[in-house]
PDB file of C-alpha atoms in Angstrom:
ATOM      1  CA  MET L   1      -3.743  29.855  -1.915  1.00  0.00           C
ATOM      2  CA  LYS L   2      -3.788  28.493   2.320  1.00  0.00           C
ATOM      3  CA  ILE L   3      -7.512  28.825   2.156  1.00  0.00           C
ATOM      4  CA  ILE L   4      -7.738  27.004  -0.987  1.00  0.00           C
ATOM      5  CA  TYR L   5      -5.842  24.648   0.079  1.00  0.00           C
ATOM      6  CA  LEU L   6      -7.378  23.921   3.721  1.00  0.00           C
ATOM      7  CA  LEU L   7     -10.872  23.262   2.024  1.00  0.00           C
ATOM      8  CA  PHE L   8      -8.939  20.820  -0.421  1.00  0.00           C
ATOM      9  CA  ALA L   9      -7.540  18.968   1.991  1.00  0.00           C
ATOM     10  CA  LEU L  10     -10.954  18.994   3.888  1.00  0.00           C
ATOM     11  CA  VAL L  11     -13.180  17.608   1.433  1.00  0.00           C
ATOM     12  CA  PHE L  12     -10.707  14.770   0.289  1.00  0.00           C
ATOM     13  CA  SER L  13      -9.728  13.797   3.418  1.00  0.00           C
ATOM     14  CA  LEU L  14     -13.363  13.658   4.279  1.00  0.00           C
ATOM     15  CA  LEU L  15     -14.308  11.540   1.273  1.00  0.00           C
ATOM     16  CA  SER L  16     -11.078   9.169   1.872  1.00  0.00           C
ATOM     17  CA  VAL L  17     -12.486   8.551   5.483  1.00  0.00           C
ATOM     18  CA  LEU L  18     -15.980   7.953   4.124  1.00  0.00           C
ATOM     19  CA  GLY L  19     -14.469   5.653   1.478  1.00  0.00           C
ATOM     20  CA  PHE L  20     -12.716   4.023   4.443  1.00  0.00           C
ATOM     21  CA  ILE L  21     -15.699   3.650   6.302  1.00  0.00           C
ATOM     22  CA  SER L  22     -17.856   2.131   3.583  1.00  0.00           C
ATOM     23  CA  GLY L  23     -15.898  -0.854   3.310  1.00  0.00           C
ATOM     24  CA  TYR L  24     -16.973  -1.546   7.017  1.00  0.00           C
ATOM     25  CA  VAL L  25     -20.796  -0.659   6.845  1.00  0.00           C
ATOM     26  CA  HIS L  26     -23.516  -3.416   5.307  1.00  0.00           C
ATOM     27  CA  PRO L  27     -25.378  -1.583   2.414  1.00  0.00           C
ATOM     28  CA  SER L  28     -28.614  -2.585   4.921  1.00  0.00           C
ATOM     29  CA  HIS L  29     -27.280   0.022   7.424  1.00  0.00           C
ATOM     30  CA  CYS L  30     -26.109   2.560   4.983  1.00  0.00           C
ATOM     31  CA  GLU L  31     -26.615   2.260   1.304  1.00  0.00           C
ATOM     32  CA  TRP L  32     -25.383   5.696   0.108  1.00  0.00           C
ATOM     33  CA  LEU L  33     -21.922   5.237   1.483  1.00  0.00           C
ATOM     34  CA  GLY L  34     -21.258   2.537  -1.316  1.00  0.00           C
ATOM     35  CA  PHE L  35     -20.942   5.361  -3.548  1.00  0.00           C
ATOM     36  CA  PHE L  36     -17.591   6.623  -1.641  1.00  0.00           C
ATOM     37  CA  GLY L  37     -16.335   2.965  -1.845  1.00  0.00           C
ATOM     38  CA  LEU L  38     -16.988   3.494  -5.524  1.00  0.00           C
ATOM     39  CA  ILE L  39     -14.695   6.901  -6.108  1.00  0.00           C
ATOM     40  CA  LEU L  40     -12.316   6.143  -3.670  1.00  0.00           C
ATOM     41  CA  LEU L  41      -9.245   5.025  -5.661  1.00  0.00           C
ATOM     42  CA  PRO L  42      -9.410   8.573  -7.627  1.00  0.00           C
ATOM     43  CA  VAL L  43      -9.802  10.335  -4.290  1.00  0.00           C
ATOM     44  CA  LEU L  44      -6.655   8.455  -3.106  1.00  0.00           C
ATOM     45  CA  GLY L  45      -4.978   9.891  -5.890  1.00  0.00           C
ATOM     46  CA  ILE L  46      -5.924  13.314  -5.650  1.00  0.00           C
ATOM     47  CA  ASN L  47      -4.895  12.473  -2.231  1.00  0.00           C
ATOM     48  CA  LEU L  48      -1.586  12.137  -2.699  1.00  0.00           C
ATOM     49  CA  LEU L  49      -1.168  14.898  -5.215  1.00  0.00           C
ATOM     50  CA  LEU L  50      -2.462  17.365  -2.999  1.00  0.00           C
ATOM     51  CA  ILE L  51       0.118  15.881  -0.083  1.00  0.00           C
ATOM     52  CA  ILE L  52       2.660  16.598  -2.780  1.00  0.00           C
ATOM     53  CA  ILE L  53       1.419  20.049  -3.273  1.00  0.00           C
ATOM     54  CA  GLY L  54       1.706  20.704   0.337  1.00  0.00           C
ATOM     55  CA  SER L  55       4.996  19.779   1.041  1.00  0.00           C
ATOM     56  CA  PHE L  56       5.947  22.226  -1.511  1.00  0.00           C
ATOM     57  CA  LEU L  57       3.742  25.057   0.081  1.00  0.00           C
ATOM     58  CA  LYS L  58       5.219  23.706   3.784  1.00  0.00           C
ATOM     59  CA  ASN L  59       1.369  23.450   4.555  1.00  0.00           C
ATOM     60  CA  LYS L  60       1.102  21.426   7.533  1.00  0.00           C
ATOM     61  CA  TRP L  61      -2.846  20.427   6.446  1.00  0.00           C
ATOM     62  CA  GLY L  62      -1.057  17.562   4.502  1.00  0.00           C
ATOM     63  CA  TRP L  63      -0.611  15.843   7.662  1.00  0.00           C
ATOM     64  CA  LEU L  64      -4.206  15.315   7.352  1.00  0.00           C
ATOM     65  CA  LEU L  65      -4.500  14.130   3.944  1.00  0.00           C
ATOM     66  CA  LEU L  66      -1.478  11.942   4.426  1.00  0.00           C
ATOM     67  CA  GLY L  67      -3.156  10.801   7.755  1.00  0.00           C
ATOM     68  CA  SER L  68      -6.423   9.357   5.573  1.00  0.00           C
ATOM     69  CA  LEU L  69      -4.435   8.164   2.847  1.00  0.00           C
ATOM     70  CA  LEU L  70      -2.593   5.741   5.406  1.00  0.00           C
ATOM     71  CA  LEU L  71      -5.715   5.123   6.379  1.00  0.00           C
ATOM     72  CA  ASN L  72      -6.554   2.998   3.107  1.00  0.00           C
ATOM     73  CA  ILE L  73      -3.318   1.154   3.168  1.00  0.00           C
ATOM     74  CA  GLY L  74      -4.552  -1.719   2.945  1.00  0.00           C
ATOM     75  CA  TYR L  75      -7.183  -0.926   0.157  1.00  0.00           C
ATOM     76  CA  VAL L  76      -3.933   0.058  -2.136  1.00  0.00           C
ATOM     77  CA  SER L  77      -2.018  -2.468  -1.308  1.00  0.00           C
ATOM     78  CA  ALA L  78      -4.953  -4.718  -2.534  1.00  0.00           C
ATOM     79  CA  MET L  79      -5.461  -2.798  -5.687  1.00  0.00           C
ATOM     80  CA  PHE L  80      -1.497  -2.736  -6.661  1.00  0.00           C
ATOM     81  CA  GLN L  81      -0.476  -6.132  -6.039  1.00  0.00           C
ATOM     82  CA  THR L  82       3.270  -7.129  -6.591  1.00  0.00           C
ATOM     83  CA  THR L  83       4.010 -10.712  -7.652  1.00  0.00           C
ATOM     84  CA  ILE L  84       6.212 -12.229  -5.184  1.00  0.00           C
ATOM     85  CA  THR L  85       8.592 -15.413  -6.034  1.00  0.00           C
ATOM     86  CA  ARG L  86       9.001 -17.408  -3.061  1.00  0.00           C
ATOM     87  CA  LYS L  87      10.999 -20.283  -2.887  1.00  0.00           C
ATOM     88  CA  VAL L  88       9.476 -23.639  -3.334  1.00  0.00           C
ATOM     89  CA  GLN L  89      11.143 -26.062  -0.424  1.00  0.00           C
ATOM     90  CA  GLU L  90      11.990 -29.634  -1.651  1.00  0.00           C
ATOM     91  CA  GLY L  91       9.128 -31.665  -1.386  1.00  0.00           C
ATOM     92  CA  GLN L  92       6.224 -28.994  -1.795  1.00  0.00           C
ATOM     93  CA  LYS L  93       3.448 -28.897  -3.724  1.00  0.00           C
ATOM     94  CA  THR L  94       1.901 -25.993  -6.188  1.00  0.00           C
ATOM     95  CA  ILE L  95      -0.632 -25.175  -7.965  1.00  0.00           C
ATOM     96  CA  LYS L  96      -1.238 -22.700 -10.592  1.00  0.00           C
ATOM     97  CA  VAL L  97      -5.016 -21.486 -10.396  1.00  0.00           C
ATOM     98  CA  VAL L  98      -7.056 -19.085 -12.975  1.00  0.00           C
ATOM     99  CA  SER L  99     -10.352 -17.332 -12.757  1.00  0.00           C
ATOM    100  CA  TYR L 100     -11.294 -15.112 -15.880  1.00  0.00           C
ATOM    101  CA  ASN L 101     -14.832 -13.702 -16.973  1.00  0.00           C
ATOM    102  CA  VAL L 102     -14.800 -14.461 -19.745  1.00  0.00           C
ATOM    103  CA  ASN L 103     -17.879 -12.677 -21.395  1.00  0.00           C
ATOM    104  CA  ASN L 104     -19.432 -15.678 -23.272  1.00  0.00           C
ATOM    105  CA  PHE L 105     -16.316 -15.951 -25.175  1.00  0.00           C
ATOM    106  CA  TYR L 106     -16.798 -12.642 -27.063  1.00  0.00           C
ATOM    107  CA  THR L 107     -15.170  -9.625 -27.045  1.00  0.00           C
ATOM    108  CA  ASN L 108     -15.080  -6.590 -29.256  1.00  0.00           C
ATOM    109  CA  GLN L 109     -16.974  -8.628 -31.681  1.00  0.00           C
ATOM    110  CA  VAL L 110     -14.289 -11.614 -31.733  1.00  0.00           C
ATOM    111  CA  HIS L 111     -15.204 -14.819 -30.599  1.00  0.00           C
ATOM    112  CA  THR L 112     -12.584 -15.430 -27.917  1.00  0.00           C
ATOM    113  CA  LEU L 113     -12.744 -19.306 -26.545  1.00  0.00           C
ATOM    114  CA  SER L 114      -9.776 -21.077 -28.760  1.00  0.00           C
ATOM    115  CA  SER L 115      -7.466 -18.406 -27.655  1.00  0.00           C
ATOM    116  CA  ILE L 116      -8.598 -18.725 -24.355  1.00  0.00           C
ATOM    117  CA  ALA L 117      -8.176 -22.085 -24.048  1.00  0.00           C
ATOM    118  CA  SER L 118      -4.914 -21.977 -25.928  1.00  0.00           C
ATOM    119  CA  TYR L 119      -3.461 -19.278 -23.125  1.00  0.00           C
ATOM    120  CA  MET L 120      -4.705 -21.491 -20.974  1.00  0.00           C
ATOM    121  CA  GLN L 121      -2.686 -24.666 -21.758  1.00  0.00           C
ATOM    122  CA  GLY L 122       0.038 -22.546 -22.918  1.00  0.00           C
ATOM    123  CA  ILE L 123       0.884 -21.329 -19.003  1.00  0.00           C
ATOM    124  CA  ASP L 124       0.273 -24.825 -17.274  1.00  0.00           C
ATOM    125  CA  ALA L 125      -2.456 -24.140 -15.339  1.00  0.00           C
ATOM    126  CA  ASP L 126      -3.812 -26.577 -12.595  1.00  0.00           C
ATOM    127  CA  ILE L 127      -7.312 -25.327 -12.090  1.00  0.00           C
ATOM    128  CA  ILE L 128      -9.319 -22.370 -14.395  1.00  0.00           C
ATOM    129  CA  CYS L 129     -12.168 -20.609 -12.746  1.00  0.00           C
ATOM    130  CA  LEU L 130     -14.753 -19.266 -15.782  1.00  0.00           C
ATOM    131  CA  GLN L 131     -17.554 -16.792 -15.278  1.00  0.00           C
ATOM    132  CA  GLU L 132     -20.393 -15.507 -18.173  1.00  0.00           C
ATOM    133  CA  VAL L 133     -19.641 -18.957 -20.308  1.00  0.00           C
ATOM    134  CA  ALA L 134     -21.651 -19.697 -23.438  1.00  0.00           C
ATOM    135  CA  LYS L 135     -21.325 -22.848 -25.811  1.00  0.00           C
ATOM    136  CA  GLU L 136     -20.948 -26.154 -23.136  1.00  0.00           C
ATOM    137  CA  ASP L 137     -19.955 -28.521 -25.888  1.00  0.00           C
ATOM    138  CA  SER L 138     -17.257 -26.134 -27.279  1.00  0.00           C
ATOM    139  CA  ILE L 139     -15.951 -25.444 -24.394  1.00  0.00           C
ATOM    140  CA  MET L 140     -15.545 -28.785 -23.146  1.00  0.00           C
ATOM    141  CA  ARG L 141     -13.688 -29.707 -26.058  1.00  0.00           C
ATOM    142  CA  ASN L 142     -11.082 -26.378 -26.239  1.00  0.00           C
ATOM    143  CA  PHE L 143     -10.487 -27.475 -22.661  1.00  0.00           C
ATOM    144  CA  SER L 144     -10.386 -30.864 -22.642  1.00  0.00           C
ATOM    145  CA  PHE L 145      -6.329 -30.792 -21.911  1.00  0.00           C
ATOM    146  CA  LEU L 146      -7.792 -30.296 -18.202  1.00  0.00           C
ATOM    147  CA  PRO L 147      -9.183 -33.965 -17.345  1.00  0.00           C
ATOM    148  CA  TYR L 148     -12.013 -32.972 -15.184  1.00  0.00           C
ATOM    149  CA  ALA L 149     -14.832 -30.755 -15.274  1.00  0.00           C
ATOM    150  CA  TYR L 150     -18.112 -29.378 -13.892  1.00  0.00           C
ATOM    151  CA  LEU L 151     -20.473 -27.095 -15.431  1.00  0.00           C
ATOM    152  CA  SER L 152     -22.549 -25.373 -13.097  1.00  0.00           C
ATOM    153  CA  GLU L 153     -26.605 -26.550 -13.311  1.00  0.00           C
ATOM    154  CA  SER L 154     -28.589 -25.032 -15.995  1.00  0.00           C
ATOM    155  CA  SER L 155     -30.669 -22.561 -14.749  1.00  0.00           C
ATOM    156  CA  PRO L 156     -32.838 -19.953 -16.924  1.00  0.00           C
ATOM    157  CA  ASN L 157     -31.447 -16.407 -16.823  1.00  0.00           C
ATOM    158  CA  TYR L 158     -28.158 -17.282 -14.690  1.00  0.00           C
ATOM    159  CA  LEU L 159     -24.915 -16.567 -16.200  1.00  0.00           C
ATOM    160  CA  LYS L 160     -23.258 -19.978 -16.219  1.00  0.00           C
ATOM    161  CA  GLN L 161     -19.699 -21.002 -15.077  1.00  0.00           C
ATOM    162  CA  ALA L 162     -17.410 -23.524 -15.472  1.00  0.00           C
ATOM    163  CA  LEU L 163     -14.454 -25.315 -13.620  1.00  0.00           C
ATOM    164  CA  PHE L 164     -11.161 -27.023 -14.884  1.00  0.00           C
ATOM    165  CA  SER L 165      -8.973 -28.913 -13.101  1.00  0.00           C
ATOM    166  CA  ARG L 166      -6.020 -31.165 -13.514  1.00  0.00           C
ATOM    167  CA  TYR L 167      -6.972 -33.049  -9.714  1.00  0.00           C
ATOM    168  CA  PRO L 168     -10.209 -34.780  -9.160  1.00  0.00           C
ATOM    169  CA  LEU L 169     -13.461 -32.406  -8.179  1.00  0.00           C
ATOM    170  CA  MET L 170     -15.763 -33.731  -5.770  1.00  0.00           C
ATOM    171  CA  ASN L 171     -18.933 -32.504  -3.664  1.00  0.00           C
ATOM    172  CA  CYS L 172     -19.674 -30.162  -7.019  1.00  0.00           C
ATOM    173  CA  ARG L 173     -22.391 -27.411  -6.161  1.00  0.00           C
ATOM    174  CA  THR L 174     -24.101 -24.150  -7.959  1.00  0.00           C
ATOM    175  CA  ILE L 175     -24.753 -21.395  -5.821  1.00  0.00           C
ATOM    176  CA  LEU L 176     -27.720 -19.626  -7.178  1.00  0.00           C
ATOM    177  CA  PHE L 177     -27.844 -16.007  -5.861  1.00  0.00           C
ATOM    178  CA  PRO L 178     -31.695 -14.811  -5.514  1.00  0.00           C
ATOM    179  CA  GLY L 179     -32.999 -11.581  -7.344  1.00  0.00           C
ATOM    180  CA  SER L 180     -29.743 -11.533  -9.855  1.00  0.00           C
ATOM    181  CA  THR L 181     -28.512 -13.185 -12.510  1.00  0.00           C
ATOM    182  CA  ASN L 182     -25.500 -14.076 -10.752  1.00  0.00           C
ATOM    183  CA  MET L 183     -24.279 -16.970  -9.332  1.00  0.00           C
ATOM    184  CA  ALA L 184     -21.209 -18.848  -7.351  1.00  0.00           C
ATOM    185  CA  ILE L 185     -19.914 -22.482  -7.845  1.00  0.00           C
ATOM    186  CA  ARG L 186     -17.602 -24.319  -5.432  1.00  0.00           C
ATOM    187  CA  ALA L 187     -16.109 -28.191  -5.135  1.00  0.00           C
ATOM    188  CA  ASP L 188     -13.984 -29.718  -2.721  1.00  0.00           C
ATOM    189  CA  ILE L 189     -10.670 -30.367  -4.929  1.00  0.00           C
ATOM    190  CA  VAL L 190      -8.341 -33.709  -4.130  1.00  0.00           C
ATOM    191  CA  ILE L 191      -4.581 -32.472  -4.617  1.00  0.00           C
ATOM    192  CA  GLU L 192      -2.467 -35.828  -3.709  1.00  0.00           C
ATOM    193  CA  GLY L 193      -4.292 -36.851  -0.947  1.00  0.00           C
ATOM    194  CA  LYS L 194      -5.470 -33.671   0.426  1.00  0.00           C
ATOM    195  CA  THR L 195      -8.756 -31.825   0.187  1.00  0.00           C
ATOM    196  CA  VAL L 196      -9.052 -27.848  -0.602  1.00  0.00           C
ATOM    197  CA  ARG L 197     -12.647 -26.055  -1.214  1.00  0.00           C
ATOM    198  CA  ILE L 198     -12.794 -23.463  -4.323  1.00  0.00           C
ATOM    199  CA  PHE L 199     -14.993 -21.247  -4.777  1.00  0.00           C
ATOM    200  CA  SER L 200     -15.819 -19.607  -8.020  1.00  0.00           C
ATOM    201  CA  ASN L 201     -17.750 -16.090  -7.478  1.00  0.00           C
ATOM    202  CA  HIS L 202     -19.442 -14.264  -9.980  1.00  0.00           C
ATOM    203  CA  LEU L 203     -21.154 -11.473  -8.064  1.00  0.00           C
ATOM    204  CA  GLN L 204     -23.715  -8.699  -9.053  1.00  0.00           C
ATOM    205  CA  THR L 205     -21.642  -5.787 -10.397  1.00  0.00           C
ATOM    206  CA  THR L 206     -23.189  -2.096 -10.280  1.00  0.00           C
ATOM    207  CA  SER L 207     -24.733  -2.221 -13.979  1.00  0.00           C
ATOM    208  CA  VAL L 208     -23.137   0.949 -14.993  1.00  0.00           C
ATOM    209  CA  ASN L 209     -22.255  -0.522 -18.434  1.00  0.00           C
ATOM    210  CA  ASN L 210     -26.072  -1.523 -18.558  1.00  0.00           C
ATOM    211  CA  TYR L 211     -26.553   2.411 -18.660  1.00  0.00           C
ATOM    212  CA  LYS L 212     -23.618   3.798 -20.248  1.00  0.00           C
ATOM    213  CA  THR L 213     -25.565   3.878 -23.609  1.00  0.00           C
ATOM    214  CA  LYS L 214     -28.852   5.584 -22.488  1.00  0.00           C
ATOM    215  CA  VAL L 215     -26.905   8.228 -20.453  1.00  0.00           C
ATOM    216  CA  LYS L 216     -24.518   8.851 -23.334  1.00  0.00           C
ATOM    217  CA  GLU L 217     -27.657   8.751 -26.333  1.00  0.00           C
ATOM    218  CA  ASP L 218     -29.434  11.505 -23.590  1.00  0.00           C
ATOM    219  CA  ILE L 219     -26.640  13.574 -22.144  1.00  0.00           C
ATOM    220  CA  GLN L 220     -27.944  16.307 -24.703  1.00  0.00           C
ATOM    221  CA  ASP L 221     -31.100  16.701 -23.319  1.00  0.00           C
ATOM    222  CA  GLY L 222     -30.667  17.530 -19.870  1.00  0.00           C
ATOM    223  CA  ASP L 223     -34.068  16.572 -18.463  1.00  0.00           C
ATOM    224  CA  VAL L 224     -33.617  13.101 -19.958  1.00  0.00           C
ATOM    225  CA  PHE L 225     -30.150  12.501 -18.851  1.00  0.00           C
ATOM    226  CA  SER L 226     -30.561  13.366 -15.237  1.00  0.00           C
ATOM    227  CA  GLN L 227     -33.535  10.898 -15.354  1.00  0.00           C
ATOM    228  CA  ALA L 228     -31.177   8.192 -16.773  1.00  0.00           C
ATOM    229  CA  ALA L 229     -28.785   9.748 -13.811  1.00  0.00           C
ATOM    230  CA  PHE L 230     -30.937   9.211 -11.282  1.00  0.00           C
ATOM    231  CA  SER L 231     -32.219   5.501 -12.330  1.00  0.00           C
ATOM    232  CA  LEU L 232     -28.918   4.480 -12.398  1.00  0.00           C
ATOM    233  CA  SER L 233     -28.124   5.848  -9.127  1.00  0.00           C
ATOM    234  CA  TRP L 234     -30.759   3.946  -7.613  1.00  0.00           C
ATOM    235  CA  GLN L 235     -29.989   1.169  -9.771  1.00  0.00           C
ATOM    236  CA  MET L 236     -26.537   0.727  -8.323  1.00  0.00           C
ATOM    237  CA  ILE L 237     -27.537   1.271  -4.865  1.00  0.00           C
ATOM    238  CA  ASP L 238     -29.595  -1.901  -4.655  1.00  0.00           C
ATOM    239  CA  ASN L 239     -27.087  -3.770  -6.309  1.00  0.00           C
ATOM    240  CA  PHE L 240     -24.470  -2.839  -3.624  1.00  0.00           C
ATOM    241  CA  LEU L 241     -27.291  -4.314  -1.668  1.00  0.00           C
ATOM    242  CA  LEU L 242     -27.300  -7.728  -3.956  1.00  0.00           C
ATOM    243  CA  ARG L 243     -23.970  -7.588  -3.788  1.00  0.00           C
ATOM    244  CA  ALA L 244     -22.995  -7.475  -0.235  1.00  0.00           C
ATOM    245  CA  ASN L 245     -25.805 -10.027   0.495  1.00  0.00           C
ATOM    246  CA  GLN L 246     -23.976 -12.718  -2.315  1.00  0.00           C
ATOM    247  CA  ALA L 247     -20.951 -11.805  -0.604  1.00  0.00           C
ATOM    248  CA  ASP L 248     -22.286 -12.813   2.987  1.00  0.00           C
ATOM    249  CA  VAL L 249     -23.597 -16.060   1.509  1.00  0.00           C
ATOM    250  CA  ILE L 250     -20.409 -16.991   0.312  1.00  0.00           C
ATOM    251  CA  ARG L 251     -18.464 -15.695   3.379  1.00  0.00           C
ATOM    252  CA  GLN L 252     -20.634 -18.212   5.587  1.00  0.00           C
ATOM    253  CA  GLN L 253     -19.909 -21.207   3.406  1.00  0.00           C
ATOM    254  CA  ILE L 254     -16.444 -20.359   3.290  1.00  0.00           C
ATOM    255  CA  ASP L 255     -16.045 -20.050   7.192  1.00  0.00           C
ATOM    256  CA  GLU L 256     -18.335 -23.342   7.229  1.00  0.00           C
ATOM    257  CA  SER L 257     -15.970 -25.099   5.158  1.00  0.00           C
ATOM    258  CA  PRO L 258     -14.031 -28.195   6.586  1.00  0.00           C
ATOM    259  CA  TYR L 259     -11.094 -27.439   4.250  1.00  0.00           C
ATOM    260  CA  PRO L 260      -9.091 -25.015   3.471  1.00  0.00           C
ATOM    261  CA  VAL L 261     -10.829 -22.298   1.083  1.00  0.00           C
ATOM    262  CA  ILE L 262      -9.636 -21.107  -2.343  1.00  0.00           C
ATOM    263  CA  VAL L 263     -11.769 -18.448  -3.271  1.00  0.00           C
ATOM    264  CA  CYS L 264     -11.804 -16.714  -7.413  1.00  0.00           C
TER     265      CYS L 264
END
């Protein structure tokens, strides 16, 4: 039993460390590390379970698992955030920013434009960033409760975005990512005489959903399934690099901003 526990402790501690490292190594330097970042959350969950088991077994290797878990405490706190209500000081201004990938306002064969707009109005949002939008005229009409708007520049094959604000927008710009259908938009927003710059980002995904149906259809055929899984793996590696390069572009623009920044 102790040998089995030791093997599990070593394997999952190593996976946790590799997942941690993946967040600090650019995919261009080590492309396969991205996979360990992708599975980090379930790996840490198993780590926690093994730590609990180790405490009952009084196995000293539980400390190795605990150390690898604590190494990723920043990742865990980012994944499971709590809402903390801070007391607003008298005269201090607060704004409510909402970001939402609306999937062209069509989910589960249901058109969601009017319901999403009604919800946003109901929560009294001050700034709304929307990714994957369509039907520009309908969007402007449904989100007219906010007086200022910017729609991303029309570019073939790119997934469009929209930005709505209660405050004036200036210097609006569309940032197109080469080799991808993704983009970002940015704008300077003047809030009671003070300017902030907002970025609404839609970065490259892993493309797992694009291959999911094919993999399910081919699961009975071992050869075809392995080919689909292999193609998916290489596509994910390419997308790790695309996403990292896109993040680098936004990071540079954030660093160059003369104003405080909001990132969606």
